[in-house]
Amino acid sequence: MDIETLRTRNPDHWMAAAAIRTLTLDAVAAANSGHSGMPMGMADVATVLYSKHLKYDASAPDWPDRDRFILSAGHGSMLIYSLLYLTGDPEITLDEIKNFRQLGSRTAGHPENFLARGIETTTGPLGQGLAMSVGFAIAEESLRARFGKKLVDHNTYVIAGDGCLMEGVSQEAITLAGRQQLGKLVVFWDNNQITIDGKVDIADRTDQPKRFEAAGWHVQEIDGHDPEAIDAAIAAAKADPRPSMIACATHIALGHAAQDTSKGHGALTDGQQLIDAKELYGWTSGPFEVPDDVKSAWEGWGKRGAGEHSAWQERLSAASASRQAEFRRTLEGSTPKKLSATIKALKKQTSESAPKVATRKASENVLEVLNPILPETIGGSADLTGSNNTKTPDLGVFDIEDRKGRYVYYGIREHGMAAAMNGMALHGGIRPYGGTFMCFTDYARPAMRLAALQKVPTVFVMTHDSIGLGEDGPTHQPVEHLAISRATPNTLVFRPADTIETAEAWELALTQSSRPSVLSLTRQGLPTVRTDHKTRNLTAQGAYVLAEAEGKRQAILLATGSEVSLALSAREMLQAEGIGTRVVSMPCWELFEEQDEAYRKRVLPGGPVRVAVEAAARMGWDRWLCGERGRAQKSGFVGMEGFGASAPAEVLFEHFGITAEAVAGRVKALL
Ligand SMILES: Cc1ncc(C[n+]2csc(CCOP(=O)(O)OP(=O)(O)O)c2C)c(N)n1
């Protein structure tokens, strides 16, 4: 269809969609950067979705039972900003549109969920939005099963581009959604055949509809500029029990000189071409101006969901007081009061029995007492359930037939799992945790980074955290992964030494509201090092004195996880020779960094030599060895200098020189 026909066939729709196109052109021109083509191409789909289908109340963009809209093609951020402004979202004002991509604006280059309530997810790394949407849909199914349709019943809509579908994570997401038959998930594929380097065809010839069908999706193919076709396709998608993909054939940068070219993908800032496009649209208003009738039509659509919102509020008020309270608590993400007492009881019992267990097993023991009191947890693993120890008997399995099940078999999809967990956390009402081998942090990494950036408390259970895993060898032995996780801002990395620290780490991870946690857990058994029961959560301080020096304090040993008991043995050797040695357990560097100077100084006073021991790369340790009153000449590190090897764990610790003797020897050499 040419533009003249589109304009005249449905003029009201045309002008509503043109508002998105012109705001995009104006904002990108003002910022002199951005991506014009995608919002201009998908304006019709977005207009039909918002005007006819999306359950949305612009005055309360975060009410719990709204439909979710995820712009996976995050570079086209002006699409979502236009939609929020046009419908009357209180936070995305015209000034914000004019300040597109400027410091301090809510209209950042790519959508950021924490800048406005109307933005569900942070997107931009292609494929992540689509992968997170699977988690949104799982969260909806789970909460609907738990609280009933009267309180939870909404759809998740996604706009994904060619880039999202080319990224590997999309395969994990699509197949997981298909297997789980997430019928309330609707994905619009912006099928414009253009990416940055040129036509999609130069790099990809996948038959996308067949690909989705093969994964169990309901697929439709439409003209993405035909409002009736879009409307009918959304209605059919909602009616089908499978997840739906609507392939929308569109023209990138519709109506602009750069239409259908990769130039149209980027920033269209040429003044004359902008004027020409607006003229073609029949748009006579000035820059950033939307005619009153068009704006009020949009504001009307922004209020379309207000009735459903208030009806929902009435249904919530009609529920029993305890149900209301539990629903609110769950959605707010506050943890039940019982959590702390349960952890304390487990700690007390463990310090008395002092078992020798792997921290992955300790983690399971903790989950066994926590999952029953935290109905909001959803656990899972990327096909390593028995190794990650993530499943507890009470959870049941989340499946098509049992949406109350709280354990997800993610399959061998670490990246998809991590992204889906982020989606659940962003949806609200769910505390997701999921496991894999620590070295596969790499496979989950883009989503782990987005968890931190998006400020969500996803818990990554990473087991087999060193050469201590033994015979599987260097492919499976993480060396650099602690450093990578610790280098990520806004992430708590816990490496607990025994069951007690593991319980404390879980308590902390499950009470976070705005940052993810990585639990680094062993495969091999570890002795209990905390045999003195303390009700206080010592891990909350990040590092603490586990064993004090006897006599004059000459050395401080710093250790985490499996190497804490090794440091204790080294201390015994040194003490036997009259060298007063303190052992500091450091289960969470980030929390230690947050302690005040006085506390840090008490734990790490200047003077004694310092030796750190961790079966991993040294990177990062110098902060504690040379900084914090330490000195390079008076400090040493015992750990890994390269990749591991395949052999039994004890052999490897000897082979790589990570032993109590080596630690004691290093201290003596420094004294
Ligand atoms: C993971 C990732 N890789 C690369 C990019 C850079 N990038 C942004 S948009 C884009 C092309 C996307 O093409 P498409 O999805 O077809 O978007 P359209 O051209 O339709 O706007 C690329 C490579 C990115 N944002 N994320």
mmCIF file of C-alpha atoms and ligand atoms in Angstrom, residues 38 75 124-126 161-163 167 190 192 194-196 252 265, ligand 1:
data_model
loop_
_atom_site.group_PDB
_atom_site.id
_atom_site.type_symbol
_atom_site.label_atom_id
_atom_site.label_comp_id
_atom_site.label_asym_id
_atom_site.label_seq_id
_atom_site.Cartn_x
_atom_site.Cartn_y
_atom_site.Cartn_z
ATOM 1 C CA MET A 38 12.139 1.270 13.712
ATOM 2 C CA HIS A 75 17.233 1.026 19.955
ATOM 3 C CA GLY A 124 19.068 -2.440 23.911
ATOM 4 C CA PRO A 125 21.232 -5.546 23.954
ATOM 5 C CA LEU A 126 19.248 -7.265 21.220
ATOM 6 C CA GLY A 161 13.335 -6.913 15.389
ATOM 7 C CA ASP A 162 15.482 -8.928 13.029
ATOM 8 C CA GLY A 163 18.400 -8.377 15.388
ATOM 9 C CA GLU A 167 20.733 -13.295 18.517
ATOM 10 C CA ASP A 190 9.232 -6.148 12.902
ATOM 11 C CA ASN A 192 11.477 -4.962 7.704
ATOM 12 C CA ILE A 194 16.857 -4.321 7.231
ATOM 13 C CA THR A 195 19.696 -4.231 9.738
ATOM 14 C CA ILE A 196 22.695 -1.921 10.020
ATOM 15 C CA ILE A 252 11.660 0.842 7.994
ATOM 16 C CA HIS A 265 17.730 2.334 10.698
HETATM 17 C C1 LIG B 1 23.569 -7.656 21.319
HETATM 18 C C2 LIG B 1 23.616 -6.476 20.415
HETATM 19 N N1 LIG B 1 24.425 -6.495 19.357
HETATM 20 C C3 LIG B 1 24.516 -5.418 18.545
HETATM 21 C C4 LIG B 1 23.777 -4.300 18.794
HETATM 22 C C5 LIG B 1 23.931 -3.077 17.914
HETATM 23 N N2 LIG B 1 22.718 -2.924 17.085
HETATM 24 C C6 LIG B 1 21.719 -2.118 17.429
HETATM 25 S S1 LIG B 1 20.429 -2.183 16.377
HETATM 26 C C7 LIG B 1 21.222 -3.296 15.385
HETATM 27 C C8 LIG B 1 20.573 -3.819 14.134
HETATM 28 C C9 LIG B 1 19.288 -4.419 14.450
HETATM 29 O O1 LIG B 1 18.567 -4.686 13.302
HETATM 30 P P1 LIG B 1 16.998 -4.812 13.434
HETATM 31 O O2 LIG B 1 16.654 -5.574 14.634
HETATM 32 O O3 LIG B 1 16.491 -5.308 12.123
HETATM 33 O O4 LIG B 1 16.525 -3.339 13.690
HETATM 34 P P2 LIG B 1 16.016 -2.292 12.608
HETATM 35 O O5 LIG B 1 17.081 -2.200 11.561
HETATM 36 O O6 LIG B 1 14.750 -2.829 12.079
HETATM 37 O O7 LIG B 1 15.866 -1.023 13.381
HETATM 38 C C10 LIG B 1 22.460 -3.610 15.924
HETATM 39 C C11 LIG B 1 23.412 -4.565 15.303
HETATM 40 C C12 LIG B 1 22.929 -4.325 19.924
HETATM 41 N N3 LIG B 1 22.170 -3.277 20.258
HETATM 42 N N4 LIG B 1 22.848 -5.423 20.689
#
